[in-house]
Short mmCIF file of C-alpha atoms in Angstrom, two decimals:
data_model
loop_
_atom_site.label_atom_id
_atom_site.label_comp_id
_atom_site.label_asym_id
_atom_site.label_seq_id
_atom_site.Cartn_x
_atom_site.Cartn_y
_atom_site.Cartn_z
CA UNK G 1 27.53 65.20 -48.56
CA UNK G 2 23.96 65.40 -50.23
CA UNK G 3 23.92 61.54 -51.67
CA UNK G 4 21.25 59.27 -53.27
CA UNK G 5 22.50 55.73 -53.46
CA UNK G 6 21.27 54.58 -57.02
CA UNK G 7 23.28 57.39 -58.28
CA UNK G 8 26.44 55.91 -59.39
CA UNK G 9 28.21 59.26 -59.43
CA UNK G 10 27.67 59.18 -55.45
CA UNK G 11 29.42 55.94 -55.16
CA UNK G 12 32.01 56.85 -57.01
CA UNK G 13 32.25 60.32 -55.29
CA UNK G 14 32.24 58.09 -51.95
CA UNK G 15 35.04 56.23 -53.12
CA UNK G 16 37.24 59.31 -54.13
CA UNK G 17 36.16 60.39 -50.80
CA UNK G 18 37.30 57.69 -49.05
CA UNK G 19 40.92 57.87 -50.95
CA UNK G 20 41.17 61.25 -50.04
CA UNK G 21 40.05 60.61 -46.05
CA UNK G 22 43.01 57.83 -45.92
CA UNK G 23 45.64 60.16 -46.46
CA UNK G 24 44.15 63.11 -44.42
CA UNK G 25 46.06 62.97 -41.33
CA UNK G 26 43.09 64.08 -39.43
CA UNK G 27 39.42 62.38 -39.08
CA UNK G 28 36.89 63.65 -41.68
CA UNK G 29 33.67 62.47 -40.64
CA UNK G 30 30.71 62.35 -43.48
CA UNK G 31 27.12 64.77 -42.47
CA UNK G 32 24.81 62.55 -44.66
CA UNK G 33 21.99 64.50 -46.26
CA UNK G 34 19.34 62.56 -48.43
CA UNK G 35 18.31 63.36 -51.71
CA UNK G 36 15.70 62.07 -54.29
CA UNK G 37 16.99 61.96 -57.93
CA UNK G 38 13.51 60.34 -58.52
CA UNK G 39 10.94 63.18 -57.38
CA UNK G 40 9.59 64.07 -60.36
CA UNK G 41 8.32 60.56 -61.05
CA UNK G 42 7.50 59.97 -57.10
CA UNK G 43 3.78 59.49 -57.13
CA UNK G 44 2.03 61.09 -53.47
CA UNK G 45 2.22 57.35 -52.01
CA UNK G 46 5.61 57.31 -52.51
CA UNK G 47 6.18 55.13 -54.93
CA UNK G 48 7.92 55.57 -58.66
CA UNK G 49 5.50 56.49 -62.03
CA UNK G 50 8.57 55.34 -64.79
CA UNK G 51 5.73 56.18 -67.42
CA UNK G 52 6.60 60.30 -66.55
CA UNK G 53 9.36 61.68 -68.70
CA UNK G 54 11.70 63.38 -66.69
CA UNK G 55 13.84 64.45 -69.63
CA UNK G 56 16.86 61.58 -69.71
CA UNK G 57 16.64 59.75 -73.16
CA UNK G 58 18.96 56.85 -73.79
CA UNK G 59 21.69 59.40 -75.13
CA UNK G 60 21.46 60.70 -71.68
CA UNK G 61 22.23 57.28 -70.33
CA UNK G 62 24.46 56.27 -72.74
CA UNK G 63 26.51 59.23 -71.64
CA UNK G 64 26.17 58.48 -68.02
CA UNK G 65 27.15 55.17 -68.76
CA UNK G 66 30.61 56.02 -70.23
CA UNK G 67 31.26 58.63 -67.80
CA UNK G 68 30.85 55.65 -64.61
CA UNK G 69 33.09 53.82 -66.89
CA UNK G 70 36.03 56.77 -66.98
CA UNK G 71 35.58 57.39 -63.30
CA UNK G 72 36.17 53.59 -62.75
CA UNK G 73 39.30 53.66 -64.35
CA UNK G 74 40.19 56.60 -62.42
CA UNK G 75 39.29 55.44 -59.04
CA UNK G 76 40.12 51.98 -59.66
CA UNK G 77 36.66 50.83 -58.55
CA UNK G 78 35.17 47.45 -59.91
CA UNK G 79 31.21 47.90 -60.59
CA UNK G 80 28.54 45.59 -61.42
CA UNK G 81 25.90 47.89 -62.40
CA UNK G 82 26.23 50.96 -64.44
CA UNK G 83 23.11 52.63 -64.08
CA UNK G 84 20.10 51.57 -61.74
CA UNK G 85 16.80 53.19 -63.08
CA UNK G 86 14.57 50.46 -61.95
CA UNK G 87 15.83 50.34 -58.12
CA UNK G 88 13.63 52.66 -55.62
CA UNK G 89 16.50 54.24 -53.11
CA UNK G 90 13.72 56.09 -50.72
CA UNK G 91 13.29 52.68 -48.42
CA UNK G 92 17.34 52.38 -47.83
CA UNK G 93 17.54 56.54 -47.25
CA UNK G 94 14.22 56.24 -44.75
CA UNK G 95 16.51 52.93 -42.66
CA UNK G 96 19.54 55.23 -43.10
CA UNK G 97 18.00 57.91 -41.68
CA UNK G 98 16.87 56.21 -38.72
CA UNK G 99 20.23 55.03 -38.30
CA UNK G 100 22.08 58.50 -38.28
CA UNK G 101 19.22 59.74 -35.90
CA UNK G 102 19.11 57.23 -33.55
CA UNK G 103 22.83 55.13 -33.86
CA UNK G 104 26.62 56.33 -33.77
CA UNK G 105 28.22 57.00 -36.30
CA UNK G 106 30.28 53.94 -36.69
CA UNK G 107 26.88 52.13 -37.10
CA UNK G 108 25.54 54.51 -39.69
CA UNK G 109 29.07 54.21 -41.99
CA UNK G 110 28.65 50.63 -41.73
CA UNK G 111 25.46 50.33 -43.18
CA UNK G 112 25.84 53.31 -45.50
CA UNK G 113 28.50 51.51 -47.28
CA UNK G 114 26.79 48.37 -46.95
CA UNK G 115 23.97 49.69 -49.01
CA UNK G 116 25.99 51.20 -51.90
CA UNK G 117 28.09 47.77 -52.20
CA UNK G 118 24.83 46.15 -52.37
CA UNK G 119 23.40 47.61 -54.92
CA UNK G 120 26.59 48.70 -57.04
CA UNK G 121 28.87 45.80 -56.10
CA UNK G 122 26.70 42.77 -56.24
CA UNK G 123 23.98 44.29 -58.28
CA UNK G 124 21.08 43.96 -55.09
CA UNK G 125 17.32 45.39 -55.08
CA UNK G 126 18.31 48.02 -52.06
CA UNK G 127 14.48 49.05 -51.76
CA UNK G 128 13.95 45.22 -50.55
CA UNK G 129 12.58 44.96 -46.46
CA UNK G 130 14.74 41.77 -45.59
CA UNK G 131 18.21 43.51 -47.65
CA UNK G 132 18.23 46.24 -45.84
CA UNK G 133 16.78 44.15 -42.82
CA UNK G 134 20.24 42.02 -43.42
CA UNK G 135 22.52 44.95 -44.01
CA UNK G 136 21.28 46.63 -41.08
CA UNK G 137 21.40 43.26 -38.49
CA UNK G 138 25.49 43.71 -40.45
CA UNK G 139 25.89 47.04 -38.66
CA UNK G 140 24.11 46.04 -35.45
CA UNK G 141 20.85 47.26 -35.40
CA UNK G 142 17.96 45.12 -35.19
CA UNK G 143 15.20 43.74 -37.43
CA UNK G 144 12.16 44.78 -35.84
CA UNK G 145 14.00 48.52 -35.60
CA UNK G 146 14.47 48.20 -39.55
CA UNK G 147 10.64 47.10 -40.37
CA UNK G 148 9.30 49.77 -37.72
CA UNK G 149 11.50 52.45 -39.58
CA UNK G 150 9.99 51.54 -42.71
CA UNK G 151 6.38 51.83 -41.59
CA UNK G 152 6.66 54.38 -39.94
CA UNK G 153 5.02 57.27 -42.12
CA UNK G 154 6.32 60.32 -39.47
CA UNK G 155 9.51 59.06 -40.11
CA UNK G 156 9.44 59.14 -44.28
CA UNK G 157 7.53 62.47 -44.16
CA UNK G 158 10.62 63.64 -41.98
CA UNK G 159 13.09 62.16 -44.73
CA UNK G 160 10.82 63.56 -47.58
CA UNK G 161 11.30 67.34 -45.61
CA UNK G 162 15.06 66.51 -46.06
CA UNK G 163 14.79 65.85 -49.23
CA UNK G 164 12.71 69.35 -49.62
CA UNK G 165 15.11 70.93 -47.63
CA UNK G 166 18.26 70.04 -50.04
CA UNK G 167 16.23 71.69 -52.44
CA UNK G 168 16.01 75.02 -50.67
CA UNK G 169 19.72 74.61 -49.92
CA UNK G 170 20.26 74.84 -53.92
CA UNK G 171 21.15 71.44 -54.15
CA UNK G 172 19.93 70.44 -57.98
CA UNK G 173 22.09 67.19 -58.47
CA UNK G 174 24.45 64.84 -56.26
CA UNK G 175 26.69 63.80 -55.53
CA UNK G 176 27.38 67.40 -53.72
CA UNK G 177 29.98 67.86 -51.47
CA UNK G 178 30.00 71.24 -48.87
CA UNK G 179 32.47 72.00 -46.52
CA UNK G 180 32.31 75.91 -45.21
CA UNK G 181 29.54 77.44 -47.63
CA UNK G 182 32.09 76.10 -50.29
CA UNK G 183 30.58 73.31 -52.45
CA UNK G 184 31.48 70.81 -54.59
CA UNK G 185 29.25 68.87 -57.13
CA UNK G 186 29.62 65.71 -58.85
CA UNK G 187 32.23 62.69 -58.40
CA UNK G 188 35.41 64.71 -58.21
CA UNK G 189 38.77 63.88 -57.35
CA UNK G 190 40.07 63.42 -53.94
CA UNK G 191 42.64 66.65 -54.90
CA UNK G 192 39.27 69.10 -55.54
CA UNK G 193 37.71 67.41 -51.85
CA UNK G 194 41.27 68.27 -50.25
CA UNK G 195 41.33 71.96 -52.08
CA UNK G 196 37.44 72.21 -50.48
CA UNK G 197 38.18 71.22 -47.07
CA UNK G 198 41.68 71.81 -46.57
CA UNK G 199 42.36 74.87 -48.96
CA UNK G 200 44.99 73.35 -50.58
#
């Protein structure tokens, strides 16, 4: 799954995920590939220019906005936020990174989901050190390997080459789901992610 977490069609796309994973009689375990819907306003540093115009007007948003709100009702999913254009995702994806290099899976998943409730649950600033130091500590791994991962600049150049690399993959926009060279884009329901993996 190529994911960003402030894009609320990946959370939702987690949760039909997740509905379709409970009543798959086999384990489906999630490969986690990092993507950056803000790159065209990521400045060489890193961090976010809002001033550049990358094309989404408030029509745009408007319509994003009462999209979330269908898929929602469709996936029964409470959210606080809507829309996050103001929250930086690339410190949570460097931490989860780290985590899926160096961690089990269990730990990863933990603080994966940890981060999206954050931020779409409870409405949290998921590019804030001591969050992510706390939702981290959550899934067992320790402060001081949270605030190394984030200063580490090998380590975000690595995630920015996954981010680069999703891009050579044809990935344009997330959530994106592939399973066999099959893929399948955007928050669909947990029949299309059966019909992808299972053929059915």
């Amino acid at each position: 799954m190529y994911s960003d977490y402030v894009c609320p069609f990946c959370y939702l796309g987690r949760e039909s995920l997740s509905q379709y994973q409970t009543r798959r009689d086999a384990d489906l375990e999630i490969e986690w590939h990092p993507f950056d819907l803000r790159s065209q306003k990521r400045n060489p540093d890193g961090t976010i220019d809002h001033s550049v115009d990358d094309g989404k007007d408030d029509e745009y948003f408007e319509q994003a906005k009462q999209n979330v709100r269908r898929l929602q009702e469709r996936y029964d999913v409470e959210m606080d936020l809507e829309i996050a254009t103001d929250i930086d995702s690339l410190p949570a994806q460097v931490v989860s990174y780290y985590i899926s290099e160096h961690h089990d899976y269990q730990t990863w998943l933990d603080f994966d989901e940890a981060v999206f409730d954050a931020l779409w649950q409870a409405g949290e600033d998921i590019g804030d050190t001591d969050l992510l130091v706390e939702l981290a500590a959550d899934a067992g791994v320790g402060a001081d390997e949270v605030r190394s991962a984030l200063d580490d600049d090998a380590l975000r150049a690595e995630v920015r080459e996954r981010f680069a690399e999703a891009n050579r993959d044809g990935i344009t926009g997330v959530p994106t789901f592939v399973y066999d060279d099959h893929a399948a884009r955007g928050a669909v329901p947990p029949e299309h992610l059966e019909r992808l993996v299972d053929g059915v």
